[in-house]
Amino acid sequence: MKPTNSMLSGLPTTIFSVMSALAAEHGAINLGQGFPDTEGPVDLVEAAAAALRDGRNQYPPLTGVPELRRAVARSNARFYGISVDPNREVVVTCGATEAITASLMALVNRGDEVVVFEPLYDTYLPVLEMLGAVVRTVRLAPPHWDLPRATLAAAFSPRTKAVLLNTPMNPTGKVFTRDELEFIAGLLARHDAYAVCDEVYEHLTFAPVRHQPLMALPGMRERTIRIGSAGKSFSMTGWKVGYVTAPAPLADLVAKAHQLLTFTVAPNLQRAVALGLDKDTAYFERLAEGMRSARDWLAEGLVRAGFDVLPCDGSYFLIADITPLGFRGGDVAFCQQMVRDGGVAAIPVSAFYDPRGQNIPDSYVRFAFCKKTGVIASAIQRLQTVRERLCEGNVAEIRKG
Ligand code: PMP
Ligand code: GLN
């Protein structure tokens, strides 16, 4: 038989599914894949259920139901002062995942250069490769993941079509500062390039840090595609409702890509998400505040268990350094043993790097804290014996060998 698509044939199953399956197999507490273990707001669930019964179950409009497009526009105005035309500048997608792919499809021709930041979310590289983009990777360094400005400037060229930016950032928990965004904006303007901004954790930042969209910076409105996710803002990751805000000429192309990929999104979920986006500001503050206390609690438990914990200003995730535990064998082996022998699943941070790269850090592990208090408490309890169970035996084995 002739060979099938070479990129997909070589693509491993996503680490998130792999670790969730291992967690289920070993009965481990799953702090790997990032999904809340509570239901989202009851009124949204009820609205989605009611919307199934009132006779609007055929194909909704290509760019999304008007209620949701208008709510996305209002939300941009309320939180960031960005004024948006709901008829021409919003596209509703099947989650942010589709929005990212559709946005890159809208911009990239074969051979165009796209700048990305590493560590990076797992769909970025394969999609860029599929589109024939030339990827320029700029690596951020732990523990603070500050923007390496000279390296970033050097990654831009006359062929740079776009930068793909994720803030708040998965897996680092970094929230790009105003100053960093201004630096990126300067490069985009100088090189006449676009930005695709994956902002799915926009409402999950921890005081005093706040999310700032690149799109709100002077000169960026016409060259930025901004992406949000109802899964994250309303704690229902299975709904897969994403929304793109972009200037009309770009939104038009994102809509064309969406037409090829999925065409539309379940209308009842769209209508429920519209209600969600109109929730009062206190809802969004409570969501972030609950997540902040989960972060603090997990961080404290990880420190007690002997890990070094890196700072985290946003997202669902904390990164811990396993070096002080004395484990030999790297983050992948650590996570495989921890899920089996320690009863807790996490994600090796090396999975967020281009596997073809050099010197990929291998002592960092990502823990999700978007979990119930009792679940975090049980995980912390199990983590207290991880050093003993995984690392002391591991060192003895290495000595023997
Ligand atoms: N981008 C980032 C950075 C993510 O962490 C996720 C994960 N959920 C997504 C995009 C995908 O979002 P969605 O579930 O809305 O497709
Ligand atoms: N975004 C989620 C995470 O980082 C996972 C999404 C997925 O499983 N594809 O954990």
CSV table of C-alpha atoms and ligand atoms in Angstrom, one decimal:
chain,number,residue,atom,x,y,z
A,1,MET,CA,0.0,0.0,0.0
A,2,LYS,CA,1.2,3.5,-0.7
A,3,PRO,CA,2.3,5.5,2.4
A,4,THR,CA,-0.4,7.7,4.0
A,5,ASN,CA,0.1,11.2,5.2
A,6,SER,CA,3.6,11.4,6.6
A,7,MET,CA,3.0,14.0,9.3
A,8,LEU,CA,0.0,12.3,10.8
A,9,SER,CA,1.6,8.8,10.5
A,10,GLY,CA,4.5,10.1,12.7
A,11,LEU,CA,2.3,12.0,15.2
A,12,PRO,CA,1.9,10.3,18.6
A,13,THR,CA,-1.4,10.3,20.4
A,14,THR,CA,-1.7,13.4,22.5
A,15,ILE,CA,0.1,13.1,25.9
A,16,PHE,CA,-3.2,14.3,27.5
A,17,SER,CA,-5.1,11.3,26.4
A,18,VAL,CA,-2.2,9.0,27.1
A,19,MET,CA,-1.9,10.1,30.7
A,20,SER,CA,-5.6,10.1,31.3
A,21,ALA,CA,-5.8,6.5,30.1
A,22,LEU,CA,-2.9,5.6,32.4
A,23,ALA,CA,-4.6,7.4,35.3
A,24,ALA,CA,-7.7,5.3,34.7
A,25,GLU,CA,-5.8,2.1,34.4
A,26,HIS,CA,-3.9,2.6,37.6
A,27,GLY,CA,-6.7,4.2,39.6
A,28,ALA,CA,-4.5,7.3,40.0
A,29,ILE,CA,-5.8,10.8,40.8
A,30,ASN,CA,-5.7,12.6,37.5
A,31,LEU,CA,-3.9,16.0,37.7
A,32,GLY,CA,-2.7,15.5,34.1
A,33,GLN,CA,-5.1,16.5,31.5
A,34,GLY,CA,-6.5,20.0,32.2
A,35,PHE,CA,-10.3,19.7,32.8
A,36,PRO,CA,-12.3,20.7,35.9
A,37,ASP,CA,-13.9,17.8,37.8
A,38,THR,CA,-17.0,19.9,38.7
A,39,GLU,CA,-19.9,20.9,36.4
A,40,GLY,CA,-20.0,24.4,35.1
A,41,PRO,CA,-22.8,26.9,35.9
A,42,VAL,CA,-26.2,25.1,36.3
A,43,ASP,CA,-28.1,27.9,34.5
A,44,LEU,CA,-25.9,27.3,31.4
A,45,VAL,CA,-26.6,23.6,31.5
A,46,GLU,CA,-30.3,24.3,31.8
A,47,ALA,CA,-30.3,26.9,29.0
A,48,ALA,CA,-28.5,24.3,26.7
A,49,ALA,CA,-31.1,21.7,27.6
A,50,ALA,CA,-34.0,24.0,27.0
A,51,ALA,CA,-32.5,25.2,23.7
A,52,LEU,CA,-32.7,21.7,22.4
A,53,ARG,CA,-36.5,21.7,22.8
A,54,ASP,CA,-37.4,24.9,21.1
A,55,GLY,CA,-37.0,24.0,17.4
A,56,ARG,CA,-33.7,25.5,16.4
A,57,ASN,CA,-31.8,22.3,15.8
A,58,GLN,CA,-30.9,22.7,12.1
A,59,TYR,CA,-27.6,24.1,10.9
A,60,PRO,CA,-27.0,27.5,12.6
A,61,PRO,CA,-25.3,30.3,10.6
A,62,LEU,CA,-21.7,29.6,9.5
A,63,THR,CA,-20.1,32.2,11.7
A,64,GLY,CA,-22.3,31.4,14.8
A,65,VAL,CA,-25.7,32.2,16.2
A,66,PRO,CA,-26.3,36.0,16.4
A,67,GLU,CA,-26.9,35.8,20.2
A,68,LEU,CA,-23.4,34.4,20.7
A,69,ARG,CA,-21.7,36.7,18.3
A,70,ARG,CA,-23.2,39.7,20.0
A,71,ALA,CA,-22.2,38.4,23.4
A,72,VAL,CA,-18.6,37.9,22.3
A,73,ALA,CA,-18.6,41.5,21.1
A,74,ARG,CA,-20.0,42.7,24.4
A,75,SER,CA,-17.5,40.7,26.3
A,76,ASN,CA,-14.6,42.2,24.3
A,77,ALA,CA,-15.9,45.7,25.1
A,78,ARG,CA,-16.6,45.0,28.8
A,79,PHE,CA,-13.3,43.4,29.7
A,80,TYR,CA,-10.8,45.0,27.3
A,81,GLY,CA,-12.4,48.1,25.8
A,82,ILE,CA,-12.2,46.4,22.3
A,83,SER,CA,-15.0,47.4,20.1
A,84,VAL,CA,-16.2,44.6,17.8
A,85,ASP,CA,-18.8,44.3,15.0
A,86,PRO,CA,-20.7,41.1,15.8
A,87,ASN,CA,-21.8,40.6,12.2
A,88,ARG,CA,-18.4,40.8,10.6
A,89,GLU,CA,-15.7,40.3,13.3
A,90,VAL,CA,-16.7,37.2,15.2
A,91,VAL,CA,-16.6,33.5,14.2
A,92,VAL,CA,-17.8,30.7,16.5
A,93,THR,CA,-15.7,27.5,16.2
A,94,CYS,CA,-15.6,23.9,17.7
A,95,GLY,CA,-13.5,24.9,20.6
A,96,ALA,CA,-10.3,26.9,20.6
A,97,THR,CA,-8.6,23.9,18.9
A,98,GLU,CA,-10.5,24.5,15.7
A,99,ALA,CA,-10.1,28.3,16.1
A,100,ILE,CA,-6.3,28.0,16.2
A,101,THR,CA,-6.2,25.7,13.1
A,102,ALA,CA,-8.7,27.9,11.2
A,103,SER,CA,-6.7,31.1,12.1
A,104,LEU,CA,-3.5,29.7,10.9
A,105,MET,CA,-5.1,28.4,7.7
A,106,ALA,CA,-6.4,31.9,7.2
A,107,LEU,CA,-3.0,33.5,7.3
A,108,VAL,CA,-0.3,31.0,6.2
A,109,ASN,CA,0.9,30.1,2.8
A,110,ARG,CA,3.5,27.4,2.2
A,111,GLY,CA,7.0,28.7,3.1
A,112,ASP,CA,5.7,31.6,5.3
A,113,GLU,CA,7.6,31.9,8.6
A,114,VAL,CA,5.6,31.7,11.9
A,115,VAL,CA,7.2,32.5,15.3
A,116,VAL,CA,6.1,30.3,18.2
A,117,PHE,CA,7.1,30.2,21.9
A,118,GLU,CA,8.3,27.0,23.5
A,119,PRO,CA,7.1,25.3,25.6
A,120,LEU,CA,4.1,25.2,23.3
A,121,TYR,CA,0.6,23.7,23.2
A,122,ASP,CA,0.5,20.4,21.4
A,123,THR,CA,-1.5,21.3,18.3
A,124,TYR,CA,0.6,24.2,17.2
A,125,LEU,CA,3.5,22.5,15.5
A,126,PRO,CA,1.7,19.7,13.7
A,127,VAL,CA,-0.9,22.2,12.3
A,128,LEU,CA,1.9,24.6,11.1
A,129,GLU,CA,3.7,21.7,9.6
A,130,MET,CA,0.6,20.6,7.7
A,131,LEU,CA,0.3,24.1,6.3
A,132,GLY,CA,3.9,24.1,5.1
A,133,ALA,CA,4.9,26.9,7.4
A,134,VAL,CA,8.5,27.4,8.4
A,135,VAL,CA,8.5,27.5,12.2
A,136,ARG,CA,10.8,29.8,14.1
A,137,THR,CA,10.8,28.6,17.7
A,138,VAL,CA,11.7,31.0,20.5
A,139,ARG,CA,12.4,29.2,23.8
A,140,LEU,CA,11.4,30.7,27.1
A,141,ALA,CA,13.5,29.7,30.1
A,142,PRO,CA,12.3,28.5,33.5
A,143,PRO,CA,11.6,29.5,36.2
A,144,HIS,CA,10.2,32.9,35.1
A,145,TRP,CA,9.8,32.3,31.4
A,146,ASP,CA,10.7,35.9,30.6
A,147,LEU,CA,10.5,37.0,27.0
A,148,PRO,CA,14.1,36.6,25.5
A,149,ARG,CA,13.8,39.9,23.5
A,150,ALA,CA,17.0,39.7,21.4
A,151,THR,CA,16.2,36.1,20.5
A,152,LEU,CA,12.7,37.0,19.5
A,153,ALA,CA,13.8,40.0,17.4
A,154,ALA,CA,16.3,37.7,15.7
A,155,ALA,CA,13.5,35.2,14.9
A,156,PHE,CA,11.7,37.8,12.8
A,157,SER,CA,12.5,38.3,9.1
A,158,PRO,CA,10.9,39.8,6.1
A,159,ARG,CA,9.2,36.4,5.6
A,160,THR,CA,7.5,36.4,9.0
A,161,LYS,CA,3.8,36.1,8.5
A,162,ALA,CA,2.7,35.7,12.1
A,163,VAL,CA,3.4,35.1,15.7
A,164,LEU,CA,1.4,32.5,17.6
A,165,LEU,CA,1.1,33.7,21.2
A,166,ASN,CA,-0.5,31.9,24.1
A,167,THR,CA,-1.2,34.1,27.2
A,168,PRO,CA,-2.0,33.0,29.9
A,169,MET,CA,0.3,30.3,28.8
A,170,ASN,CA,-0.1,26.5,29.0
A,171,PRO,CA,1.9,24.8,30.5
A,172,THR,CA,4.0,27.5,32.2
A,173,GLY,CA,1.3,29.6,33.9
A,174,LYS,CA,3.0,32.7,32.6
A,175,VAL,CA,1.0,35.7,31.8
A,176,PHE,CA,2.8,38.0,29.3
A,177,THR,CA,3.3,41.5,30.8
A,178,ARG,CA,2.3,44.7,29.2
A,179,ASP,CA,5.9,45.5,28.5
A,180,GLU,CA,6.5,42.1,26.8
A,181,LEU,CA,3.4,42.6,24.7
A,182,GLU,CA,4.5,46.0,23.7
A,183,PHE,CA,7.8,44.6,22.5
A,184,ILE,CA,6.0,41.9,20.5
A,185,ALA,CA,3.7,44.6,19.1
A,186,GLY,CA,6.7,46.6,18.0
A,187,LEU,CA,8.1,43.7,16.0
A,188,LEU,CA,4.8,42.9,14.4
A,189,ALA,CA,4.4,46.5,13.3
A,190,ARG,CA,8.0,46.7,12.0
A,191,HIS,CA,7.7,43.4,10.1
A,192,ASP,CA,4.1,43.9,9.0
A,193,ALA,CA,3.1,40.5,10.5
A,194,TYR,CA,-0.1,39.2,12.2
A,195,ALA,CA,-0.7,37.7,15.6
A,196,VAL,CA,-2.8,34.7,16.5
A,197,CYS,CA,-3.5,34.9,20.2
A,198,ASP,CA,-4.6,31.8,22.0
A,199,GLU,CA,-6.2,33.4,25.1
A,200,VAL,CA,-8.3,30.5,26.3
A,201,TYR,CA,-7.3,31.2,29.9
A,202,GLU,CA,-8.2,34.9,29.7
A,203,HIS,CA,-10.4,34.7,32.8
A,204,LEU,CA,-8.1,32.5,34.8
A,205,THR,CA,-5.4,34.9,36.0
A,206,PHE,CA,-4.5,35.4,39.7
A,207,ALA,CA,-4.5,38.8,41.4
A,208,PRO,CA,-2.7,41.1,41.1
A,209,VAL,CA,-1.9,39.8,37.6
A,210,ARG,CA,-4.5,40.4,34.9
A,211,HIS,CA,-4.8,39.2,31.4
A,212,GLN,CA,-4.1,41.8,28.7
A,213,PRO,CA,-4.9,41.0,25.1
A,214,LEU,CA,-2.4,42.0,22.5
A,215,MET,CA,-5.3,43.1,20.4
A,216,ALA,CA,-6.0,46.0,22.8
A,217,LEU,CA,-2.5,47.5,22.2
A,218,PRO,CA,-2.2,50.5,19.8
A,219,GLY,CA,-1.8,49.4,16.2
A,220,MET,CA,-2.6,45.7,16.9
A,221,ARG,CA,-6.4,45.7,16.3
A,222,GLU,CA,-6.1,45.2,12.5
A,223,ARG,CA,-3.4,42.5,12.7
A,224,THR,CA,-4.6,40.3,15.6
A,225,ILE,CA,-6.8,37.3,15.7
A,226,ARG,CA,-8.0,36.7,19.3
A,227,ILE,CA,-9.3,33.3,20.5
A,228,GLY,CA,-11.4,32.4,23.5
A,229,SER,CA,-12.9,29.1,24.8
A,230,ALA,CA,-16.2,28.5,26.6
A,231,GLY,CA,-14.7,25.3,27.9
A,232,LYS,CA,-12.3,27.2,30.0
A,233,SER,CA,-14.4,30.3,30.9
A,234,PHE,CA,-17.4,28.1,32.0
A,235,SER,CA,-15.6,25.0,33.2
A,236,MET,CA,-17.2,22.7,30.6
A,237,THR,CA,-14.3,21.6,28.4
A,238,GLY,CA,-16.5,19.0,26.7
A,239,TRP,CA,-18.7,21.6,25.1
A,240,LYS,CA,-16.0,22.6,22.6
A,241,VAL,CA,-17.3,26.1,21.8
A,242,GLY,CA,-14.6,28.6,20.8
A,243,TYR,CA,-14.8,32.1,19.5
A,244,VAL,CA,-12.6,34.1,17.3
A,245,THR,CA,-12.5,37.9,17.3
A,246,ALA,CA,-10.7,39.4,14.3
A,247,PRO,CA,-10.8,42.4,12.0
A,248,ALA,CA,-13.4,41.7,9.2
A,249,PRO,CA,-11.0,40.8,6.4
A,250,LEU,CA,-9.3,38.2,8.6
A,251,ALA,CA,-12.6,37.0,10.2
A,252,ASP,CA,-13.9,36.4,6.7
A,253,LEU,CA,-11.0,34.0,6.0
A,254,VAL,CA,-11.3,32.3,9.4
A,255,ALA,CA,-14.9,31.7,8.5
A,256,LYS,CA,-13.9,30.1,5.2
A,257,ALA,CA,-11.5,27.8,7.0
A,258,HIS,CA,-14.2,27.0,9.5
A,259,GLN,CA,-16.5,26.2,6.5
A,260,LEU,CA,-14.0,23.5,5.4
A,261,LEU,CA,-13.3,22.1,8.8
A,262,THR,CA,-16.6,21.8,10.6
A,263,PHE,CA,-19.0,24.5,9.1
A,264,THR,CA,-21.0,25.0,12.3
A,265,VAL,CA,-21.2,24.4,16.1
A,266,ALA,CA,-24.1,22.9,18.0
A,267,PRO,CA,-26.7,25.7,18.3
A,268,ASN,CA,-28.0,24.9,21.8
A,269,LEU,CA,-24.5,25.1,23.2
A,270,GLN,CA,-23.9,28.4,21.4
A,271,ARG,CA,-27.0,29.9,22.9
A,272,ALA,CA,-26.1,28.8,26.4
A,273,VAL,CA,-22.5,30.2,26.0
A,274,ALA,CA,-24.1,33.5,25.0
A,275,LEU,CA,-25.7,33.7,28.4
A,276,GLY,CA,-22.4,32.7,30.1
A,277,LEU,CA,-20.5,35.6,28.4
A,278,ASP,CA,-23.1,38.0,29.7
A,279,LYS,CA,-22.7,36.8,33.3
A,280,ASP,CA,-21.8,39.6,35.8
A,281,THR,CA,-18.2,40.3,36.4
A,282,ALA,CA,-18.4,38.7,39.9
A,283,TYR,CA,-18.8,35.3,38.2
A,284,PHE,CA,-15.5,35.7,36.4
A,285,GLU,CA,-13.8,37.0,39.6
A,286,ARG,CA,-15.1,34.0,41.6
A,287,LEU,CA,-13.9,31.6,39.0
A,288,ALA,CA,-10.4,33.0,39.1
A,289,GLU,CA,-10.4,33.3,42.9
A,290,GLY,CA,-11.4,29.6,43.3
A,291,MET,CA,-8.6,28.6,40.9
A,292,ARG,CA,-6.1,30.8,42.8
A,293,SER,CA,-6.8,29.1,46.1
A,294,ALA,CA,-6.5,25.7,44.4
A,295,ARG,CA,-3.1,26.8,43.0
A,296,ASP,CA,-1.9,27.9,46.4
A,297,TRP,CA,-3.0,24.8,48.1
A,298,LEU,CA,-1.4,22.4,45.6
A,299,ALA,CA,1.8,24.5,45.5
A,300,GLU,CA,2.1,24.2,49.3
A,301,GLY,CA,1.6,20.4,49.1
A,302,LEU,CA,4.1,20.0,46.4
A,303,VAL,CA,6.7,22.0,48.3
A,304,ARG,CA,6.0,19.8,51.4
A,305,ALA,CA,6.6,16.8,49.2
A,306,GLY,CA,10.0,18.1,48.2
A,307,PHE,CA,9.4,19.6,44.8
A,308,ASP,CA,10.4,23.1,43.8
A,309,VAL,CA,7.4,24.9,42.5
A,310,LEU,CA,7.6,27.5,39.8
A,311,PRO,CA,5.6,30.7,39.8
A,312,CYS,CA,2.1,30.6,38.1
A,313,ASP,CA,0.0,33.7,37.4
A,314,GLY,CA,-2.7,32.1,35.3
A,315,SER,CA,-4.2,29.0,33.6
A,316,TYR,CA,-5.0,25.6,35.3
A,317,PHE,CA,-1.4,24.5,35.7
A,318,LEU,CA,1.5,24.5,38.0
A,319,ILE,CA,5.0,23.3,37.0
A,320,ALA,CA,7.1,21.6,39.6
A,321,ASP,CA,10.8,20.8,39.3
A,322,ILE,CA,11.7,17.3,40.3
A,323,THR,CA,15.4,17.9,40.7
A,324,PRO,CA,15.4,18.2,44.5
A,325,LEU,CA,13.7,14.8,44.8
A,326,GLY,CA,16.8,13.2,43.4
A,327,PHE,CA,15.0,11.2,40.7
A,328,ARG,CA,17.2,10.0,37.9
A,329,GLY,CA,15.6,9.3,34.5
A,330,GLY,CA,13.8,12.5,33.4
A,331,ASP,CA,10.2,13.8,33.5
A,332,VAL,CA,8.7,11.2,31.2
A,333,ALA,CA,9.9,8.2,33.4
A,334,PHE,CA,8.9,10.2,36.5
A,335,CYS,CA,5.3,10.7,35.3
A,336,GLN,CA,5.1,7.0,34.2
A,337,GLN,CA,6.3,5.8,37.6
A,338,MET,CA,4.3,8.4,39.6
A,339,VAL,CA,1.0,7.3,37.9
A,340,ARG,CA,1.8,3.7,38.6
A,341,ASP,CA,3.5,3.7,42.0
A,342,GLY,CA,2.5,7.1,43.4
A,343,GLY,CA,-1.1,7.2,42.4
A,344,VAL,CA,-1.0,10.7,40.8
A,345,ALA,CA,-1.0,11.5,37.1
A,346,ALA,CA,0.8,14.6,35.8
A,347,ILE,CA,2.2,15.7,32.4
A,348,PRO,CA,5.9,15.7,31.6
A,349,VAL,CA,6.7,19.2,30.4
A,350,SER,CA,9.1,17.9,27.8
A,351,ALA,CA,6.0,17.0,25.8
A,352,PHE,CA,5.5,20.7,25.1
A,353,TYR,CA,8.8,21.0,23.2
A,354,ASP,CA,9.6,20.2,19.5
A,355,PRO,CA,11.0,16.7,19.8
A,356,ARG,CA,13.6,17.5,17.2
A,357,GLY,CA,15.1,20.3,19.4
A,358,GLN,CA,18.3,20.1,21.5
A,359,ASN,CA,18.7,20.3,25.2
A,360,ILE,CA,15.0,19.9,26.0
A,361,PRO,CA,14.5,20.4,29.8
A,362,ASP,CA,13.5,17.1,31.4
A,363,SER,CA,13.1,17.9,35.1
A,364,TYR,CA,9.7,19.6,35.0
A,365,VAL,CA,6.3,18.1,35.6
A,366,ARG,CA,2.9,19.9,35.0
A,367,PHE,CA,0.1,19.4,37.6
A,368,ALA,CA,-3.5,20.6,36.9
A,369,PHE,CA,-5.2,22.2,39.9
A,370,CYS,CA,-8.7,22.7,38.3
A,371,LYS,CA,-10.0,20.0,40.7
A,372,LYS,CA,-12.2,19.7,43.7
A,373,THR,CA,-10.7,20.5,47.1
A,374,GLY,CA,-11.0,16.9,48.3
A,375,VAL,CA,-9.3,15.6,45.2
A,376,ILE,CA,-6.4,18.0,45.6
A,377,ALA,CA,-6.2,17.0,49.3
A,378,SER,CA,-5.9,13.3,48.4
A,379,ALA,CA,-3.4,14.0,45.7
A,380,ILE,CA,-1.2,16.0,48.2
A,381,GLN,CA,-1.4,13.2,50.6
A,382,ARG,CA,-0.2,10.7,48.0
A,383,LEU,CA,2.5,13.1,46.8
A,384,GLN,CA,4.1,13.2,50.3
A,385,THR,CA,5.4,9.6,49.7
A,386,VAL,CA,6.5,10.1,46.1
A,387,ARG,CA,10.1,10.9,47.0
A,388,GLU,CA,10.4,7.7,49.1
A,389,ARG,CA,8.6,5.5,46.6
A,390,LEU,CA,10.0,6.7,43.3
A,391,CYS,CA,13.3,8.4,44.0
A,392,GLU,CA,15.1,6.5,46.8
A,393,GLY,CA,14.4,3.1,45.0
A,394,ASN,CA,15.4,4.7,41.7
A,395,VAL,CA,18.8,5.9,43.1
A,396,ALA,CA,19.4,2.5,44.7
A,397,GLU,CA,18.6,0.8,41.4
A,398,ILE,CA,21.0,3.1,39.5
A,399,ARG,CA,23.8,2.3,42.1
A,400,LYS,CA,23.2,-1.4,41.8
A,401,GLY,CA,23.2,-1.2,38.0
B,1,PMP,N1,-5.1,26.3,23.7
B,1,PMP,C1,-4.6,26.0,24.9
B,1,PMP,C2,-3.4,26.7,25.4
B,1,PMP,C3,-5.2,25.0,25.7
B,1,PMP,O1,-4.7,24.7,26.9
B,1,PMP,C4,-6.3,24.3,25.2
B,1,PMP,C5,-6.8,23.2,26.0
B,1,PMP,N2,-7.8,23.0,26.4
B,1,PMP,C6,-6.9,24.7,24.0
B,1,PMP,C7,-6.2,25.7,23.2
B,1,PMP,C8,-8.1,24.0,23.4
B,1,PMP,O2,-9.3,24.6,23.8
B,1,PMP,P1,-10.7,23.9,23.4
B,1,PMP,O3,-10.9,22.8,24.4
B,1,PMP,O4,-11.6,25.1,23.5
B,1,PMP,O5,-10.6,23.4,22.0
B,2,GLN,N1,-5.7,21.7,27.1
B,2,GLN,C1,-5.8,20.5,27.9
B,2,GLN,C2,-4.4,20.4,28.7
B,2,GLN,O1,-3.5,21.1,28.4
B,2,GLN,C3,-6.0,19.2,27.2
B,2,GLN,C4,-6.8,19.2,26.0
B,2,GLN,C5,-6.7,17.9,25.3
B,2,GLN,O2,-6.8,16.9,26.0
B,2,GLN,N2,-6.6,17.9,24.0
B,2,GLN,O3,-4.4,19.6,29.6
